[in-house]
Coordinates of C-alpha atoms and ligand atoms in Angstrom, one line a residue:
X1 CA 58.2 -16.6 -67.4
X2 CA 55.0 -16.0 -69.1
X3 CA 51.8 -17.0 -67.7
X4 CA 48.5 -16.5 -69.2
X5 CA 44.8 -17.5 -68.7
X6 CA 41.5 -18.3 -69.8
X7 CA 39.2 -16.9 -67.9
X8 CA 34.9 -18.1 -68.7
X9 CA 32.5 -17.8 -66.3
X10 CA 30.8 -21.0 -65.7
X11 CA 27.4 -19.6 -66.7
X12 CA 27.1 -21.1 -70.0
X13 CA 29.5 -23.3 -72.3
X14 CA 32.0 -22.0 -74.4
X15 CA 31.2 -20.5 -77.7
X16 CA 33.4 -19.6 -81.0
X17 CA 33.5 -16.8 -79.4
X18 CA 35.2 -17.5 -76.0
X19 CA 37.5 -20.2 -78.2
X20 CA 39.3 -17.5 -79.9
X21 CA 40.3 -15.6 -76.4
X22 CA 41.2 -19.1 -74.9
X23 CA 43.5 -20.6 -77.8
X24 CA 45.0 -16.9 -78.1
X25 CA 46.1 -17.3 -74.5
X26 CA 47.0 -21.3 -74.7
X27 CA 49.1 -20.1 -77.7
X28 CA 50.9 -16.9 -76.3
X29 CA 51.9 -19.6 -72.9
X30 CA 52.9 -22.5 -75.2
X31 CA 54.9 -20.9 -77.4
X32 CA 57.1 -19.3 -74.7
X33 CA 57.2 -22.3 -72.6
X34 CA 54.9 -20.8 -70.3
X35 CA 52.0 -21.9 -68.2
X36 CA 48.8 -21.7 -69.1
X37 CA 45.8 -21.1 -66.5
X38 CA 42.2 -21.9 -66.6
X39 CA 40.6 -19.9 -64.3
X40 CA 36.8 -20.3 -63.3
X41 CA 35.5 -17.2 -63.1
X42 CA 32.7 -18.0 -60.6
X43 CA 32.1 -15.4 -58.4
X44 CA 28.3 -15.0 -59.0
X45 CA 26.9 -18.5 -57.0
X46 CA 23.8 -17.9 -58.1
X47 CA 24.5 -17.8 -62.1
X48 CA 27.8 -20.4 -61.5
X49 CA 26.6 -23.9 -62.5
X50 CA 29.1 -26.7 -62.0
X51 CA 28.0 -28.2 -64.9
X52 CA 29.3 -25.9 -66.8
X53 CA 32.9 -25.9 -65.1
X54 CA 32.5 -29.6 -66.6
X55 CA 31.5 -28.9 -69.6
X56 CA 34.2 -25.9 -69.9
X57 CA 37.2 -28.2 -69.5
X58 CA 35.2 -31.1 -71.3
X59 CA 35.5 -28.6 -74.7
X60 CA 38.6 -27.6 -74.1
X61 CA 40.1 -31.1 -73.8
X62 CA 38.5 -31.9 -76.8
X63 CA 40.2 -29.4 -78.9
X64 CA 43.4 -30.2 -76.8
X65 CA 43.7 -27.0 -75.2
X66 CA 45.4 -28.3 -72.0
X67 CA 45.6 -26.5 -69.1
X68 CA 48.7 -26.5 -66.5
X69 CA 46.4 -25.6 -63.7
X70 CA 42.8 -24.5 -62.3
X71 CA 41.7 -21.7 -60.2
X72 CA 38.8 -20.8 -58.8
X73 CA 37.6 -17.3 -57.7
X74 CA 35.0 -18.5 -54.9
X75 CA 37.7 -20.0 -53.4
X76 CA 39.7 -16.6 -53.0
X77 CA 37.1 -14.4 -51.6
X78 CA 39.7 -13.6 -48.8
X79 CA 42.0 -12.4 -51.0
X80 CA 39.4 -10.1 -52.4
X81 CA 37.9 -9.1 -49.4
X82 CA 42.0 -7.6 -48.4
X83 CA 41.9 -6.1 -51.5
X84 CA 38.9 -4.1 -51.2
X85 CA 40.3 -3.4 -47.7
X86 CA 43.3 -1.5 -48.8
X87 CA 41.4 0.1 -51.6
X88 CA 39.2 1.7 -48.3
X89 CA 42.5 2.4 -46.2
X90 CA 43.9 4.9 -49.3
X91 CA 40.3 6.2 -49.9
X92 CA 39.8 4.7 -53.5
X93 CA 37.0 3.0 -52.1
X94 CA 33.3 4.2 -51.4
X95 CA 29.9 3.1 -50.6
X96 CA 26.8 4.4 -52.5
X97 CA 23.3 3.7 -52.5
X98 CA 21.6 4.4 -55.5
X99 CA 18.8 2.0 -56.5
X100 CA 19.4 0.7 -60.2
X101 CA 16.0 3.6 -60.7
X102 CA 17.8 6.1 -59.3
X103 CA 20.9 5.7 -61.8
X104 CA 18.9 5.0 -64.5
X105 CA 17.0 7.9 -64.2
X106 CA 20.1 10.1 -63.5
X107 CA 21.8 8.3 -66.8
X108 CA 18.8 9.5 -68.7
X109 CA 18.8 12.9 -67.9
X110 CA 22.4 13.2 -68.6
X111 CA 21.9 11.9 -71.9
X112 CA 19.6 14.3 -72.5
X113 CA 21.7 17.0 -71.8
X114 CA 23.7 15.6 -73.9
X115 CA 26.5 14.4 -71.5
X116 CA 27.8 11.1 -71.0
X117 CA 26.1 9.2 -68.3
X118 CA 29.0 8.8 -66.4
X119 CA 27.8 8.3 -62.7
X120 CA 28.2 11.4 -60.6
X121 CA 29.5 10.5 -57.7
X122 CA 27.0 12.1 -55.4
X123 CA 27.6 8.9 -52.9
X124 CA 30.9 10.8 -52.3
X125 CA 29.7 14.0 -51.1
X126 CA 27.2 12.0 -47.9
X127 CA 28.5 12.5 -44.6
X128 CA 28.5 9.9 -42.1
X129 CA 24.9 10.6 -40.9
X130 CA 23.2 10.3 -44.2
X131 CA 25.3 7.2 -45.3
X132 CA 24.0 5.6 -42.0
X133 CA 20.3 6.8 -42.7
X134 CA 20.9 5.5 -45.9
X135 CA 22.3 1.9 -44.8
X136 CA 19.3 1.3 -42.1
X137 CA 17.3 2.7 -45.1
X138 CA 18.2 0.6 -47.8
X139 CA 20.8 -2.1 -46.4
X140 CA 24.3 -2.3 -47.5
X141 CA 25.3 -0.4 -50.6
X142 CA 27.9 -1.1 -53.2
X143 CA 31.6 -0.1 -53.4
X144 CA 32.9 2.0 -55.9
X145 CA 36.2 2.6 -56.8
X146 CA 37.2 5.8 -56.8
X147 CA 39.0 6.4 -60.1
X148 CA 41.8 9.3 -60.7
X149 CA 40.2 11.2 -63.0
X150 CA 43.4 11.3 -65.8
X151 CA 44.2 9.4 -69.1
X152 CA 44.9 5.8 -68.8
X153 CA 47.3 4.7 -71.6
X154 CA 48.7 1.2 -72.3
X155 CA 50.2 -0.1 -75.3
X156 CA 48.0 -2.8 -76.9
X157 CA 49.3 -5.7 -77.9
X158 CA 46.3 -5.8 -80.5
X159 CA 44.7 -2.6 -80.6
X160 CA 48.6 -0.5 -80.1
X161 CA 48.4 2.5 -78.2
X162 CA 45.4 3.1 -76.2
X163 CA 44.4 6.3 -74.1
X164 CA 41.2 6.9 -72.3
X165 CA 39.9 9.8 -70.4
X166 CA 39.0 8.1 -66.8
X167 CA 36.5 11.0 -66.4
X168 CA 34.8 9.6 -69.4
X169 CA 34.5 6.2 -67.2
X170 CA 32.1 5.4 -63.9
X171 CA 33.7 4.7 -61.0
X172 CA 33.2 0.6 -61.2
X173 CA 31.5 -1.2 -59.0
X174 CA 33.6 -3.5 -57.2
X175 CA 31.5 -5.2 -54.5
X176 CA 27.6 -5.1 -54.7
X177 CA 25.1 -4.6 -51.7
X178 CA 24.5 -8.3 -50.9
X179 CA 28.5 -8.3 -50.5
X180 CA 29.2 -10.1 -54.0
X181 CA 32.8 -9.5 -55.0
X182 CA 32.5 -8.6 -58.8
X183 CA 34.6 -9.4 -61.4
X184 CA 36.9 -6.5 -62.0
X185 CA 38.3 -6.4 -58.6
X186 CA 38.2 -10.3 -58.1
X187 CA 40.8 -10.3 -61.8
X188 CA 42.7 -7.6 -61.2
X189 CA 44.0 -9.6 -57.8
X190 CA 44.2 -12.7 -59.6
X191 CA 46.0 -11.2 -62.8
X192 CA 48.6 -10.0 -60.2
X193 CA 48.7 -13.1 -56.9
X194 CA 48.9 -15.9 -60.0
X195 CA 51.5 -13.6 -61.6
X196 CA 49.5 -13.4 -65.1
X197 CA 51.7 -11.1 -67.8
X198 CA 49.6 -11.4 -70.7
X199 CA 46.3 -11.1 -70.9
X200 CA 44.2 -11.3 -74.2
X201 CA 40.7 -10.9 -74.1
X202 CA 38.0 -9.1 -76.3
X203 CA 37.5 -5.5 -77.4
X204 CA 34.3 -5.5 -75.3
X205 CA 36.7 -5.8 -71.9
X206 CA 38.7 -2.2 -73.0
X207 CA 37.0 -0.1 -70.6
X208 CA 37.5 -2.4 -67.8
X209 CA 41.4 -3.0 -68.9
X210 CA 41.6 1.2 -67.9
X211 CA 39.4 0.9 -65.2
X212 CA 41.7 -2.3 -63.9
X213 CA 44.9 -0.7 -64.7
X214 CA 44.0 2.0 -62.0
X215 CA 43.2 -0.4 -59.9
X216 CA 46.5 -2.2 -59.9
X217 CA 48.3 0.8 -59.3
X218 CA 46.3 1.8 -56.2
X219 CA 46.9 -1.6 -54.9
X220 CA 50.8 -1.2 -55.9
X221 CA 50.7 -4.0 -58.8
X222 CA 52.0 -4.1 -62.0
X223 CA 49.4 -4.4 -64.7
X224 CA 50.3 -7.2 -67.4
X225 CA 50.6 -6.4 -71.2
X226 CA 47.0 -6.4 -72.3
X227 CA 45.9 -7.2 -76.3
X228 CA 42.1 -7.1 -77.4
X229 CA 41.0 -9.1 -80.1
X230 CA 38.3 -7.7 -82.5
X231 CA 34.9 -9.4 -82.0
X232 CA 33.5 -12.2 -84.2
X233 CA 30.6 -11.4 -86.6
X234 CA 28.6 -13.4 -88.8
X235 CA 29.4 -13.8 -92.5
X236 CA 27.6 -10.7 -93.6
X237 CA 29.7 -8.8 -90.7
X238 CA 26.1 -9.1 -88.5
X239 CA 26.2 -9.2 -85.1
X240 CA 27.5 -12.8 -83.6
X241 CA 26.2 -12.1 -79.9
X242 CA 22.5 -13.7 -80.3
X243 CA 23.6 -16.6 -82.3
X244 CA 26.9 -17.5 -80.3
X245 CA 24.4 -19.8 -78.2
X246 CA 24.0 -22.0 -81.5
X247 CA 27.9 -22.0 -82.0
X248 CA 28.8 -23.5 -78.5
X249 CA 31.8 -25.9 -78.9
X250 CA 29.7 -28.9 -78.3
X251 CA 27.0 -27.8 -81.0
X252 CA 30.2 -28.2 -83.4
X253 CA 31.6 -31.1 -81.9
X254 CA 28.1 -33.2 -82.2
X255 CA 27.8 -31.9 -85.7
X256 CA 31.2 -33.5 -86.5
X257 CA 33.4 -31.0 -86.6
X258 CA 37.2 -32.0 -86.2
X259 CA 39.2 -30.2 -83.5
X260 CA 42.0 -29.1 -86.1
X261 CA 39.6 -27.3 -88.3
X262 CA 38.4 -25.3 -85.7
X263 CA 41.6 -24.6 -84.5
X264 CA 43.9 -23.8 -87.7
X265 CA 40.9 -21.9 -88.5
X266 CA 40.7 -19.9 -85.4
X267 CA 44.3 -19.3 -85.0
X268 CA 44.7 -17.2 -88.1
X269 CA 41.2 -16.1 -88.6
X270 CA 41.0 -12.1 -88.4
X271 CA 45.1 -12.3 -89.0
X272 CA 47.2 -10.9 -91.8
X273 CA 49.2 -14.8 -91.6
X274 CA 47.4 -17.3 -94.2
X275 CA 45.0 -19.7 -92.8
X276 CA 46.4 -23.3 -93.6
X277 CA 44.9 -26.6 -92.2
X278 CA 47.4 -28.5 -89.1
X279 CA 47.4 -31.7 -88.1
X280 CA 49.3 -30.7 -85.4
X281 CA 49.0 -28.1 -82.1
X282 CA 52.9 -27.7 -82.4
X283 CA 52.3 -26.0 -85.9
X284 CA 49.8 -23.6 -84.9
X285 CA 52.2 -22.8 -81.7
X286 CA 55.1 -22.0 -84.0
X287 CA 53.5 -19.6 -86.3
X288 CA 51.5 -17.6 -83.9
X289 CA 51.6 -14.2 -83.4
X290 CA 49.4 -12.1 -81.7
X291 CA 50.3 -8.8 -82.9
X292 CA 49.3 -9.9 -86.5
X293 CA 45.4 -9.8 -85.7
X294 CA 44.1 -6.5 -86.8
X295 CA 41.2 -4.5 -85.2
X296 CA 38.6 -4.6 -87.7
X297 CA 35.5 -7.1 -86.4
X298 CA 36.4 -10.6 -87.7
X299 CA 34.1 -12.2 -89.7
X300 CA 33.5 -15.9 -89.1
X301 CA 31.5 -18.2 -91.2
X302 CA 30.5 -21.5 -89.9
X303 CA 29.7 -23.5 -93.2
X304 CA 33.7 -22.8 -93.6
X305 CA 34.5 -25.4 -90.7
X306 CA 33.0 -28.0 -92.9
X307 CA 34.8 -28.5 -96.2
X308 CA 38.5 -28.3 -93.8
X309 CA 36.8 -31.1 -91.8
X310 CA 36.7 -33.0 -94.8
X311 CA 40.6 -31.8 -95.9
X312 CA 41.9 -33.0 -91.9
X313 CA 39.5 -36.4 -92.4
X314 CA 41.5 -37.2 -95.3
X315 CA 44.9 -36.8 -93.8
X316 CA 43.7 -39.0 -90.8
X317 CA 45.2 -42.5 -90.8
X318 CA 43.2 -45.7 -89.8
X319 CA 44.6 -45.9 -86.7
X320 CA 42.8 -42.2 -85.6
X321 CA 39.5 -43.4 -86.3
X322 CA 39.4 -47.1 -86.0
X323 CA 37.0 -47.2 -83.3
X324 CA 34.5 -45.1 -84.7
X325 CA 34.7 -47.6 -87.4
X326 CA 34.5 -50.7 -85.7
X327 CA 31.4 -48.8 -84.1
X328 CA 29.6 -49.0 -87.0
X329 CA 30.2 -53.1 -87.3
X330 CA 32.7 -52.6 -89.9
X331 CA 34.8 -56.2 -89.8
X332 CA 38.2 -55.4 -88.8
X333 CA 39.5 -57.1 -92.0
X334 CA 37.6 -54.6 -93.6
X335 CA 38.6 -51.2 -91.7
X336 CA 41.7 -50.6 -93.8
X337 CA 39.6 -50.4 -96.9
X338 CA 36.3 -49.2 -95.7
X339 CA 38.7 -46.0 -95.0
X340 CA 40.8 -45.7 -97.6
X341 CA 37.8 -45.7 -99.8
X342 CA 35.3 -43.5 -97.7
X343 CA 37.7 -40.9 -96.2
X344 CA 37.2 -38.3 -99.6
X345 CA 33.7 -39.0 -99.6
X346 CA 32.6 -37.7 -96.5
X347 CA 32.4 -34.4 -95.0
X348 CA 32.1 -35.5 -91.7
X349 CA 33.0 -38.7 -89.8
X350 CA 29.2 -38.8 -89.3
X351 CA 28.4 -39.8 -93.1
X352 CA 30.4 -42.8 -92.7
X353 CA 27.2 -44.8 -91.0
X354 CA 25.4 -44.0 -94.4
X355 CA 28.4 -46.0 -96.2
X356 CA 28.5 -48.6 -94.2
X357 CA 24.5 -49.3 -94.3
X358 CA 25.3 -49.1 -98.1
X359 CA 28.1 -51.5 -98.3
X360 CA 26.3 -53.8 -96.1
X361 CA 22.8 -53.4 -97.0
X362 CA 23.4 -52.4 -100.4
X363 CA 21.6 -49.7 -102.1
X364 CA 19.1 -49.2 -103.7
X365 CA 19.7 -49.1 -107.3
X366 CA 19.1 -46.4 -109.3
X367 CA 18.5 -47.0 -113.1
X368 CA 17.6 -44.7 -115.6
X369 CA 14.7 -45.9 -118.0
X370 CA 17.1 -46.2 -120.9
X371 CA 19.3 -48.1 -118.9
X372 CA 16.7 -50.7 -117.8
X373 CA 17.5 -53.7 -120.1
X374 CA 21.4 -53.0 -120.0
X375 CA 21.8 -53.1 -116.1
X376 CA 19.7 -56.4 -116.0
X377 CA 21.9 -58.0 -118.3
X378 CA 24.5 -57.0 -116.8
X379 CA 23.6 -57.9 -113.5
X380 CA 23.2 -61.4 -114.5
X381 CA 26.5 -61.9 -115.3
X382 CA 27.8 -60.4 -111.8
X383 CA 28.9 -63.0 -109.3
X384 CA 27.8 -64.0 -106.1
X385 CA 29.3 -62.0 -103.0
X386 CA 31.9 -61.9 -101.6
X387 CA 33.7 -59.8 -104.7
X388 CA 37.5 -58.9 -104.3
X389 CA 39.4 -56.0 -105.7
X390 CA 39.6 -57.9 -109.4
X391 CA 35.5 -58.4 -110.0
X392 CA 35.0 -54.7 -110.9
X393 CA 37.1 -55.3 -113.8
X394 CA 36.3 -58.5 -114.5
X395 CA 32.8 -57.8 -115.0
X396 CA 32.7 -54.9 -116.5
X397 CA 35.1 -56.3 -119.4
X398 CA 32.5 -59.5 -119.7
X399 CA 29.8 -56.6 -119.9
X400 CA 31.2 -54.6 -122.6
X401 CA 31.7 -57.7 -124.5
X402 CA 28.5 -58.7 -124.3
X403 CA 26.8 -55.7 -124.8
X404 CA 29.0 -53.5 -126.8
X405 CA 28.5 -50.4 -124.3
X406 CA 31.9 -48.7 -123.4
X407 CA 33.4 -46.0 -121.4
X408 CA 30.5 -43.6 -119.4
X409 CA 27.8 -45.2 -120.7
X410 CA 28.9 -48.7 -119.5
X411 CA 30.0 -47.4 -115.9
X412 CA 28.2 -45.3 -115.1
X413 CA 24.9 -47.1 -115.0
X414 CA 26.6 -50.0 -113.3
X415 CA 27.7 -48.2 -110.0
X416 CA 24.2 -46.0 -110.0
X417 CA 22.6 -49.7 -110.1
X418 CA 25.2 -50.9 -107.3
X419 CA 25.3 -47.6 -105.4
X420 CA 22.3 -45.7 -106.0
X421 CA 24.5 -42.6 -106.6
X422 CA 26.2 -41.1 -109.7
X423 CA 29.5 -40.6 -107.8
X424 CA 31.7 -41.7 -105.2
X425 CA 34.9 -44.0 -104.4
X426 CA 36.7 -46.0 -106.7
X427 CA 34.7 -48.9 -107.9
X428 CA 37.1 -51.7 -107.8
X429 CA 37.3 -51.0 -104.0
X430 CA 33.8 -50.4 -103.5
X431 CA 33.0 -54.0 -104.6
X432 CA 35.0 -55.2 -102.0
X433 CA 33.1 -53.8 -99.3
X434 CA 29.4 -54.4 -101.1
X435 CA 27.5 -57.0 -99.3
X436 CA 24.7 -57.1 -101.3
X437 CA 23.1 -56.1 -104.5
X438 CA 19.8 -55.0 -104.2
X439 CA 19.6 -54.1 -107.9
X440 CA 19.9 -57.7 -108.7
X441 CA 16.5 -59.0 -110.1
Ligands
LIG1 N1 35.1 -13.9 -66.9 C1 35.5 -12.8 -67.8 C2 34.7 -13.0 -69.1 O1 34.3 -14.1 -69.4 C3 36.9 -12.8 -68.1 C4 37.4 -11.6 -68.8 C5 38.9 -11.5 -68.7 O2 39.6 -12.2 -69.5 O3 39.5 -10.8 -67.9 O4 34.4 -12.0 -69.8

């Protein structure tokens, strides 16, 4: 049974960024038929914000991403606190006091030996007396696990084979001095109690896979396969981390952007399979393949999630966006058409308000100076509203008669008179939908 998760702290929303880890992992469950977790990673109260656990699964349903079930790390504290417990009872587990000076000083002097500021572990050698002195001095300290100091290899699912030197690595902190569980001890009990066997995450979380692969064993668990996925960068291959908090999910969302762009996008993006637009989550599912990403920082281009919006827009049927058309006052007599003929004109479902304060307001006209006498006449021989689907024709062949003007020259003035723009749908159904001509003297 595979069983995966997706696991954001609810101290912000959920960025491009997190999207790739989460669909990664919604993908690798569905497509085995396995369940897929969303776990809130909450184990900081202070920096948890419940609106954010809303707005989490908020973003996610909107891109369809459903989840089989929620957990909550604040409400497994216990199991954390038996955890650290057994890590003391083998002696993995100590308590140091450093203030955040102290190691920063000690960091700085190692890198200026020239050694990496890995922490030294002078907490170990206290004895009983000065730890106590310590604790009435300074209150509780943290809890450090004690790592062996060998290789830690794991095959990557992403990255392949992986070995790190754990004496290149501090011992983590697992539980800080106000008592706070922290993240690597409270995952590593949840990867293993909820039964997790894949976890993919990003390349930024390798150090803590080795450091939580030690942990497991100490504890007598079996770490899950682990893949890393390559960071995203901007176009230009610049850092993404300062501007992810303009590419939140709801950022795209309220900008218009359609759920199946961003997702046949993201599902291939920074893979050696072809990006191709879905209508459909089972598509994506069937094709995926984790080991196809490669390791090299993935490049990500926002202005890209704009033109497929456009491509899945005109795939949609009526029936998919009636409501936002009846929104907009459209008669429903007149949704059928209104789509048909503003679905390849817009980028967005946004621009359809500016075609329907067209059709219904009319435009106004744009006329070339040369033009000036030609679209009056001819605008004297258009008939009153409503038109139908034959007046375009009809009017345009009395027109040429009249005046002799054919082909671009005769059209084209006519629908920047009617429309106010030198392109867009099919004429014939556009004069259906007009309301009014403001170009008519
Ligand atoms: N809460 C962690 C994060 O958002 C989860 C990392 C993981 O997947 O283990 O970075």
């Amino acid at each position: 049974m595979t069983i995966t998760r997706f696991a954001p702290s609810p101290t912000g929303y959920i960025h491009v960024g997190n999207l790739r880890t989460a669909l990664m992992n919604y993908l690798i469950a569905r497509k085995a038929g396995g369940t897929f977790i969303l776990r809130i990673d909450d184990t900081d109260p202070v920096r948890s914000d419940e609106k954010y656990v809303d707005g989490i699964k908020q973003d996610l349903e909107w891109l369809g991403l459903q989840w089989d079930k929620v957990e909550r790390q604040s409400e497994r504290l216990d199991r954390y606190a038996d955890a650290a417990e057994k890590l003391r009872s083998i002696d993995r587990f100590y308590e140091a006091f450093e203030t955040p000076t102290e190691l920063d000083l000690k960091r700085k002097k190692q890198l200026n030996m020239g050694k990496p500021p890995v922490y030294d572990r002078a907490a170990l050698n206290l004895s009983t007396e000065e730890r106590d002195a310590l604790r009435t001095e300074r209150g509780d300290g943290v809890w450090r696990f004690k790592l062996d100091q060998e290789r830690i290899n794991w095959k990557d699912g992403i990255l392949g084979d992986i070995s790190i030197d754990a004496a290149s690595v501090s011992d983590p902190v697992l539980i800080r001095g106000d008592g706070q569980f922290l993240y690597t001890i409270a995952s590593v009990v949840d990867d293993t109690d909820m039964g997790v066997t894949n976890v993919v995450r990003g390349s930024d979380h390798v150090t803590n896979t080795a450091t939580q692969i030690q942990i497991m064993k100490a504890l007598g668990m079996t770490p899950p396969e682990f893949a890393h996925h390559s960071l995203l960068t901007g176009p230009q291959g610049e850092a993404l981390s300062k501007r992810l908090g303009t590419l939140a999910l709801r950022d795209l969302r309220e900008q218009g952007i359609q759920p199946m762009a961003l997702l046949s996008l993201m599902a291939r993006l920074g893979s050696s399979d072809p990006m191709e637009l879905r209508s459909e989550m089972s598509e994506l599912i069937e094709g995926f393949e984790v080991s196809s990403f490669g390791t090299a920082p993935t490049k990500f281009d926002v202005a890209d999630l704009f033109p497929l919006t456009a491509n899945v827009l005109q795939e949609k049927p009526l029936a998919d966006v009636a409501d936002q058309i009846a929104d907009l006052g459209v008669p429903a007599d007149l949704a059928e058409i209104f789509w048909t003929v503003t679905r390849d004109n817009i980028t967005t479902l946004k621009d359809l308000a500016a075609w329907w304060t067209l059709f219904s307001e009319g435009a106004d006209p744009v006329i070339d100076d040369e033009d000036a006498e030609f679209v009056a006449q001819a605008m004297a021989m258009l008939p009153q509203a409503p038109f139908d689907d034959t007046t375009w024709k009809t009017w345009t062949g009395a027109v040429k008669e009249a005046t002799g003007r054919k082909g671009k020259g005769l059209f084209m003035p006519l629908r920047k008179a009617l429309t106010g723009q030198s392109h867009g749908p099919d004429m014939s159904a556009t004069m259906t939908l007009l309301q009014v001509v403001k170009a008519r003297a």
